[in-house]
Short mmCIF file of C-alpha atoms in Angstrom, two decimals:
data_model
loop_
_atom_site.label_atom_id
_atom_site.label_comp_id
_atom_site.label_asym_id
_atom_site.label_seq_id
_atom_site.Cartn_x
_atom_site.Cartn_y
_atom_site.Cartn_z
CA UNK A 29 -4.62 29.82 -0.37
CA UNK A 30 -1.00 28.48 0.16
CA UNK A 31 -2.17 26.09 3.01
CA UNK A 32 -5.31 24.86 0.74
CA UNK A 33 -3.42 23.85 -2.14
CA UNK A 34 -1.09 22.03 0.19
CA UNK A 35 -3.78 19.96 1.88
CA UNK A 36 -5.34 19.38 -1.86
CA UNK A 37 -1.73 17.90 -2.86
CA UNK A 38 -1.78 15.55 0.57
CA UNK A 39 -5.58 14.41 -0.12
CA UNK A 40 -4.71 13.23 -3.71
CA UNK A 41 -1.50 11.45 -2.29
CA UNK A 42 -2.86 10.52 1.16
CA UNK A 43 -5.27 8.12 -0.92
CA UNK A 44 -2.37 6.28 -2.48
CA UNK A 45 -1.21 5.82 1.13
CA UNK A 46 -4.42 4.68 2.37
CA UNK A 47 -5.11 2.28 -0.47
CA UNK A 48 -0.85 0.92 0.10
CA UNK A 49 -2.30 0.79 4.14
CA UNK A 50 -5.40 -1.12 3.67
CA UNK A 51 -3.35 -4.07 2.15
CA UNK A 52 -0.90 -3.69 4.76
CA UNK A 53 -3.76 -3.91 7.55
CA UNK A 54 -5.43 -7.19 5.46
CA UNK A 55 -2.05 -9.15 6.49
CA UNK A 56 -1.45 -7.89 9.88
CA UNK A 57 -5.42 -8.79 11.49
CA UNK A 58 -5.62 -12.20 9.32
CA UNK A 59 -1.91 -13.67 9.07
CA UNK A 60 -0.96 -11.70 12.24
CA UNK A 61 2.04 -11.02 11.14
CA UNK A 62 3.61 -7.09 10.19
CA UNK A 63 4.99 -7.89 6.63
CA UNK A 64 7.60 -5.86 6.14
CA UNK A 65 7.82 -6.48 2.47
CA UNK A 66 4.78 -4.95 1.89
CA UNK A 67 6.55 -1.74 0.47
CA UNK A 68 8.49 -4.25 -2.34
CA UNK A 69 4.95 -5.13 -3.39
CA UNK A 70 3.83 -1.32 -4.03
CA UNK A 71 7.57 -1.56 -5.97
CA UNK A 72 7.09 -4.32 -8.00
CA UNK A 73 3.73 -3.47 -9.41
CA UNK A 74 4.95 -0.38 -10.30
CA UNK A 75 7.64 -1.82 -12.24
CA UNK A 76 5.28 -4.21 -13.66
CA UNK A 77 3.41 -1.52 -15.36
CA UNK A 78 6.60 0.54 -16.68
CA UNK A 79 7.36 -2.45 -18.43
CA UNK A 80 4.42 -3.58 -20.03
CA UNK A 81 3.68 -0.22 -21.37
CA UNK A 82 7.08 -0.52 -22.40
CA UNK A 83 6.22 -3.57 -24.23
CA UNK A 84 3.38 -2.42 -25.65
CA UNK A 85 4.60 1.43 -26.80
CA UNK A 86 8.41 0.75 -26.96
CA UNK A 87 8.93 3.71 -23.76
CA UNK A 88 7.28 4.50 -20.99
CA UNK A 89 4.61 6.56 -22.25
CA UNK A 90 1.11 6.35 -23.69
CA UNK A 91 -2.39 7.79 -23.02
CA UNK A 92 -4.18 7.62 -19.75
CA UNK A 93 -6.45 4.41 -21.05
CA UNK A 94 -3.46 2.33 -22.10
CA UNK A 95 -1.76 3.32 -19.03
CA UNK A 96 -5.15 2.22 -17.03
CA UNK A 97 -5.24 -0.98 -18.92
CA UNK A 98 -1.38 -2.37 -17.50
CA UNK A 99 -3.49 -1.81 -13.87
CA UNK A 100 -4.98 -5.06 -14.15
CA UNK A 101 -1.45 -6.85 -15.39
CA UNK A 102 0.19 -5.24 -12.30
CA UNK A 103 -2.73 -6.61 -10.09
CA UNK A 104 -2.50 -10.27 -11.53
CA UNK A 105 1.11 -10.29 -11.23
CA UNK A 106 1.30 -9.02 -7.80
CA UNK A 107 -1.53 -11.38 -6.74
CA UNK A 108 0.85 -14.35 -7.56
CA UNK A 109 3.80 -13.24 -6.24
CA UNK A 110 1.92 -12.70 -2.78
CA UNK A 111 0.39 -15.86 -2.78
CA UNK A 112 3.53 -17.90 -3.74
CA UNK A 113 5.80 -15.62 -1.16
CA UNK A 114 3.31 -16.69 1.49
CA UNK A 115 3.07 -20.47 0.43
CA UNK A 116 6.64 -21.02 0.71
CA UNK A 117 8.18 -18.14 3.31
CA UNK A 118 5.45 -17.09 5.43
CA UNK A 119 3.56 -19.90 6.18
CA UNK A 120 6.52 -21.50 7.71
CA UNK A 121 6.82 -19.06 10.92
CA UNK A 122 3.41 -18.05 11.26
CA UNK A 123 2.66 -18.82 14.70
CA UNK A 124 6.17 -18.21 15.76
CA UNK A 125 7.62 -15.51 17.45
CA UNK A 126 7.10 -12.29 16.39
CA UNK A 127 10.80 -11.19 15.88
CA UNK A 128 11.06 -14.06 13.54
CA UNK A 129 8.65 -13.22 11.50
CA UNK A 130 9.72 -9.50 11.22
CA UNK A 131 13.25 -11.04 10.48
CA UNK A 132 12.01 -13.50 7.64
CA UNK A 133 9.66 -10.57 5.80
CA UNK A 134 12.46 -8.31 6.32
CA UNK A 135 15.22 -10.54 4.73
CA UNK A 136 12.43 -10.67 1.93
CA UNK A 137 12.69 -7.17 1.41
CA UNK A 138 15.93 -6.86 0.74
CA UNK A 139 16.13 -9.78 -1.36
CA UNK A 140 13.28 -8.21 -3.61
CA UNK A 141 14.91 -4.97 -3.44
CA UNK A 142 18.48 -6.53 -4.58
CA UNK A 143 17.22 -8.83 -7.29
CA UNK A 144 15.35 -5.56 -8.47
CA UNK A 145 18.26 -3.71 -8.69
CA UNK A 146 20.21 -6.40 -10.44
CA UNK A 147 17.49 -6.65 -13.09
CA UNK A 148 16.72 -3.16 -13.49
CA UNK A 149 19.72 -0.88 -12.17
CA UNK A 150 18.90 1.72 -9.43
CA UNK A 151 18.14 4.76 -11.89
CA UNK A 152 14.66 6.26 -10.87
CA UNK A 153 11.77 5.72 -13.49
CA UNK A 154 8.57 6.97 -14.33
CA UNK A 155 5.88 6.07 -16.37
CA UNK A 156 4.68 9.69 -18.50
CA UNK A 157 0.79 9.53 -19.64
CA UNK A 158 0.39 12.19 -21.97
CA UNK A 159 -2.53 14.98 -21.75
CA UNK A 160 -3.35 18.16 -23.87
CA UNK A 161 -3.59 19.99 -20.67
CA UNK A 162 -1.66 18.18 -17.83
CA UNK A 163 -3.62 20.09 -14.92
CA UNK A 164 -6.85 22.78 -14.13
CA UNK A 165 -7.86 25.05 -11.68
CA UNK A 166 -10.87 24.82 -9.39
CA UNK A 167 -11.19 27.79 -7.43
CA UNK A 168 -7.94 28.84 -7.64
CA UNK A 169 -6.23 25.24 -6.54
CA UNK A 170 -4.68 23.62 -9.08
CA UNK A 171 -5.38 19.91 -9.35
CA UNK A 172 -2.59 17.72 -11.48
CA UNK A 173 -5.48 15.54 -13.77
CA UNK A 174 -2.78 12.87 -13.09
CA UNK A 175 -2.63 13.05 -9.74
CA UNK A 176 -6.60 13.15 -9.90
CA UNK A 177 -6.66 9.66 -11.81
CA UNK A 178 -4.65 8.23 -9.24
CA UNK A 179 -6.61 9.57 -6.03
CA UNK A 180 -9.56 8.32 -7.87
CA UNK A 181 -7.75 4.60 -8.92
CA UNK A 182 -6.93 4.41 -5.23
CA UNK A 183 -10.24 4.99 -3.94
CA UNK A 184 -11.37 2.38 -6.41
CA UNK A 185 -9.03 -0.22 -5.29
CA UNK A 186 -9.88 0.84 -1.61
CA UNK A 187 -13.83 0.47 -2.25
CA UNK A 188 -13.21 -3.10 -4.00
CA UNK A 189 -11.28 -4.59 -1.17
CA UNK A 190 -13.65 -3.27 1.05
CA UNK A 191 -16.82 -4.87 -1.20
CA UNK A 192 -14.88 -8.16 -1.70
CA UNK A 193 -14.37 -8.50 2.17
CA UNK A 194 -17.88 -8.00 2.66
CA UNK A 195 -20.03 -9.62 0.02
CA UNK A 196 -17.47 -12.23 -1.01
CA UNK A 197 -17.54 -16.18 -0.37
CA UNK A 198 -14.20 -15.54 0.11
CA UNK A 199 -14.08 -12.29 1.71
CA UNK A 200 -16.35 -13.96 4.39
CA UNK A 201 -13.71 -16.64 4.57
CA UNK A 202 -10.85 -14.21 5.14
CA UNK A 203 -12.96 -12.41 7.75
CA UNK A 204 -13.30 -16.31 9.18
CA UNK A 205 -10.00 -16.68 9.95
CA UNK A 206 -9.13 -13.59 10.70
CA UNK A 207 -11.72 -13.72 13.60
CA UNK A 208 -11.04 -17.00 14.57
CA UNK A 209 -8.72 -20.01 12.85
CA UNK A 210 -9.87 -22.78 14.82
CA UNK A 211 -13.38 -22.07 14.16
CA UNK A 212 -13.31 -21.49 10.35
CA UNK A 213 -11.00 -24.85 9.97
CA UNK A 214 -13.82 -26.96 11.97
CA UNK A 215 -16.62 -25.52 9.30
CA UNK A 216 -14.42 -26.71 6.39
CA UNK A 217 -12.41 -23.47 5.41
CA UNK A 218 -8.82 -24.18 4.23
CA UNK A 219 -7.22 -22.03 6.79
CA UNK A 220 -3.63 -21.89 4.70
CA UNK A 221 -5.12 -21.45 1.51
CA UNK A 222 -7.02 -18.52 2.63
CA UNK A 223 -3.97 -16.86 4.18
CA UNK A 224 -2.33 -17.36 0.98
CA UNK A 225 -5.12 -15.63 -0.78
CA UNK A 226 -5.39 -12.71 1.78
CA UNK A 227 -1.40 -12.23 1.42
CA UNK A 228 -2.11 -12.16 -2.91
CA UNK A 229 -4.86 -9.87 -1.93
CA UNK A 230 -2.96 -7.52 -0.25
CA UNK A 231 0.06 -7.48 -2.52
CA UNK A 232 -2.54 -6.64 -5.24
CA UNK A 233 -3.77 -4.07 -4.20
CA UNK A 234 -0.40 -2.91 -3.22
CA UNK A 235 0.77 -3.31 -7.21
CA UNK A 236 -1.81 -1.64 -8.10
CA UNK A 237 -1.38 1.59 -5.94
CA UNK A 238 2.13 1.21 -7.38
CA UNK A 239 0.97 1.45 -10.78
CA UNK A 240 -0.21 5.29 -10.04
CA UNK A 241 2.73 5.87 -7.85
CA UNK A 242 4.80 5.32 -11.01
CA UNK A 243 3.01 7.96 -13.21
CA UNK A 244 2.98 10.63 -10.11
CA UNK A 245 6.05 10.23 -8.55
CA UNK A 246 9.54 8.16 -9.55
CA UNK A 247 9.89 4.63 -8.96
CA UNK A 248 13.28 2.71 -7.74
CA UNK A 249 14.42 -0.52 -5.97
CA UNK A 250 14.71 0.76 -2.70
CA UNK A 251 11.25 3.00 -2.38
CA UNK A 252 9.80 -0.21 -0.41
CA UNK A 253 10.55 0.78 2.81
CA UNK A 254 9.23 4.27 3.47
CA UNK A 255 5.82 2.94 2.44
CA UNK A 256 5.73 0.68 5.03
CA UNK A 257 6.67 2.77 7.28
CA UNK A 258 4.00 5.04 6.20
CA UNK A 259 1.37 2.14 6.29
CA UNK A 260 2.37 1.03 9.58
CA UNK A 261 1.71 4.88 10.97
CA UNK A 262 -1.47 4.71 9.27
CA UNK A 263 -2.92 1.35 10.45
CA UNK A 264 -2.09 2.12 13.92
CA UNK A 265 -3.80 5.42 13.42
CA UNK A 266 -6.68 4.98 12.01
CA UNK A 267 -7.09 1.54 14.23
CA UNK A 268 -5.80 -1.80 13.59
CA UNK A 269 -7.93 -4.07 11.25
CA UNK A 270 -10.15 -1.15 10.51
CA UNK A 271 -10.43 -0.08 6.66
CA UNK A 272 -12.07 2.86 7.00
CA UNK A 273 -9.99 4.30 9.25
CA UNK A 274 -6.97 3.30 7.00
CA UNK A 275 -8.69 5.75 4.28
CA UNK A 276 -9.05 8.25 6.74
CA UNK A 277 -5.58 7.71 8.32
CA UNK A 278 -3.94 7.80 4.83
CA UNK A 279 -5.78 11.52 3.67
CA UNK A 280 -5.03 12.51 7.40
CA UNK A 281 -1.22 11.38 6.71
CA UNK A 282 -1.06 12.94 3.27
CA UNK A 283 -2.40 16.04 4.56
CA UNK A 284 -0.24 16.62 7.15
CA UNK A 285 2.78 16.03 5.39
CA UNK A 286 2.33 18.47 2.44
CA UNK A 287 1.18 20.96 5.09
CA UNK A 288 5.06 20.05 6.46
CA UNK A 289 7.02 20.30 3.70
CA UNK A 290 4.99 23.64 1.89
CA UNK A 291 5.58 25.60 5.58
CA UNK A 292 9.17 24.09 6.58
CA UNK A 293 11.03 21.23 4.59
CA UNK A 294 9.79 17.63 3.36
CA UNK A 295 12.93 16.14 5.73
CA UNK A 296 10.83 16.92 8.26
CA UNK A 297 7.59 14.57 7.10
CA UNK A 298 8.28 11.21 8.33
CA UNK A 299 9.33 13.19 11.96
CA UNK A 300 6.15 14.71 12.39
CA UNK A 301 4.20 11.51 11.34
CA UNK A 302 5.69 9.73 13.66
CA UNK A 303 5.87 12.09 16.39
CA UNK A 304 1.91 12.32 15.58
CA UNK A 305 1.73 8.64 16.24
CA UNK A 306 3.10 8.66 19.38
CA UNK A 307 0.74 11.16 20.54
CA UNK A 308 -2.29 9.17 19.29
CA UNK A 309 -0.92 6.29 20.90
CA UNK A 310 -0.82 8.38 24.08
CA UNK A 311 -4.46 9.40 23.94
CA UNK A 312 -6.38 7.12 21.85
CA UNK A 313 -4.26 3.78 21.92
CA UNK A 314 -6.90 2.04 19.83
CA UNK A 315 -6.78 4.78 16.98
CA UNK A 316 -9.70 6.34 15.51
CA UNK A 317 -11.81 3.58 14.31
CA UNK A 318 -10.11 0.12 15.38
CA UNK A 319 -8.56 -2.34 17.68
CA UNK A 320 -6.26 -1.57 20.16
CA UNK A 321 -2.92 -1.81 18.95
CA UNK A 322 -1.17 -2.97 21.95
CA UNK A 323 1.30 -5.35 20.18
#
């Protein structure tokens, strides 16, 4: 029963994961870059949120619809913040070397993460939604309904990237470029402007998955970096410009690590992920559903 309710826990945060990975994977197979600001974005939209319920109640707390309604804010704001940080940093080394762009995304980071703790202090926050019963038991498991709102947001998120990548003008424009540059310029797409809108599209998505993080876990300045850590281990897993297997990496990922930290200790979680990587790379070195990831 122990070992159930642990991979329960992991499935409702693996999706958070997942949805933080899928935006992660958008940059890396269009831009072809690994952005490794991509954590600040998950950071900055939950921030976003805190403070425009704390605008709107005068604290951090309200009911789960008010809370649901500062997604959308988060999502907006996040959406121009990608787009300008690739219009005016990222475009400019695309199509460089690799260690340059890891070096400009990186000093990015940090910059996010410093003006963030200049503006906001480094105290942990955390957004409290308020419910008669805060959990319930199915079969024995108890399920946080929190926790359930937020492995049901991310799947949402996850589903409309998916959707917009598929059925979208601009989705099919993304997909364009992502495929092939050269081609998609010659048939009239904007090849830059697209990027730009694929980076907004992925820190979007990223804010909102933030949003939930903040009402399930705490959020600080410097809680960037071990989600893109854990969205790097997840697009390689589940195969490199590959969606679905970024959903299935992520539950795979959450599962794994509550199963580590319920039987021995949660210092142990990012070990065993990436130990787990390095075995995947050794057997399946394209992952479970994607491209190889030979880079």
């Amino acid at each position: 029963m122990a070992a159930t309710q642990f991979v329960v826990n992991g499935l409702l945060v693996g999706a958070l994961f997942a949805g933080v990975a899928v935006g992660f994977a958008l940059i890396w197979g269009v831009v072809d870059i690994i952005n490794l600001a991509h954590g600040e974005m998950v950071m900055l939209g939950g921030y976003t949120s805190y403070w425009v319920l704390t605008l709107i109640t005068g604290n951090a707390e309200g009911s789960p619809l008010l809370f649901l309604a500062t997604i959308p804010v988060a999502i907006a704001v996040l959406f121009g913040i990608g787009y300008a940080l690739q219009r005016t940093l990222v475009s400019r080394v695309i199509g460089t070397d690799i260690f340059l762009t890891l070096l400009v995304t990186f000093g990015a980071s940090i910059a996010i993460q410093q003006l963030a703790i200049q503006a906001w202090s480094a105290n942990p926050r955390s957004i409290q939604v308020s419910f008669a019963d805060p959990s319930m038991t199915l079969a024995g498991i108890v399920v946080p309904k929190m926790k359930l709102v937020a492995f049901a947001g991310a799947l949402v998120l996850t589903a409309l990237m998916y959707v917009f990548l598929q059925k979208t003008r601009t989705g099919r424009a993304i997909r364009a470029v992502s495929q092939n540059p050269e081609a998609a310029a010659l048939v009239g797409i904007d090849v830059e402007h697209t990027r730009a809108v694929t980076f907004g599209v992925s820190s979007a998505i990223a804010g909102g998955i933030g949003a939930f993080i903040a009402v399930i876990l705490n959020i600080q300045p410097q809680m960037g970096l071990i989600y893109t850590l854990k969205s790097f281990i997840i697009v390689v897993f589940g195969g490199v410009g590959s969606i679905p297997g970024a959903l299935i990496g992520g539950l795979l990922l959450g599962s794994v690590e509550e199963l580590v930290a319920g039987f021995a200790s949660s210092q142990w979680t990012l070990a065993v992920s990436f130990s787990l990587l390095i075995v995947l790379l050794i057997l399946k070195p394209k992952g479970l559903f994607g491209q190889e990831a030979d880079q």
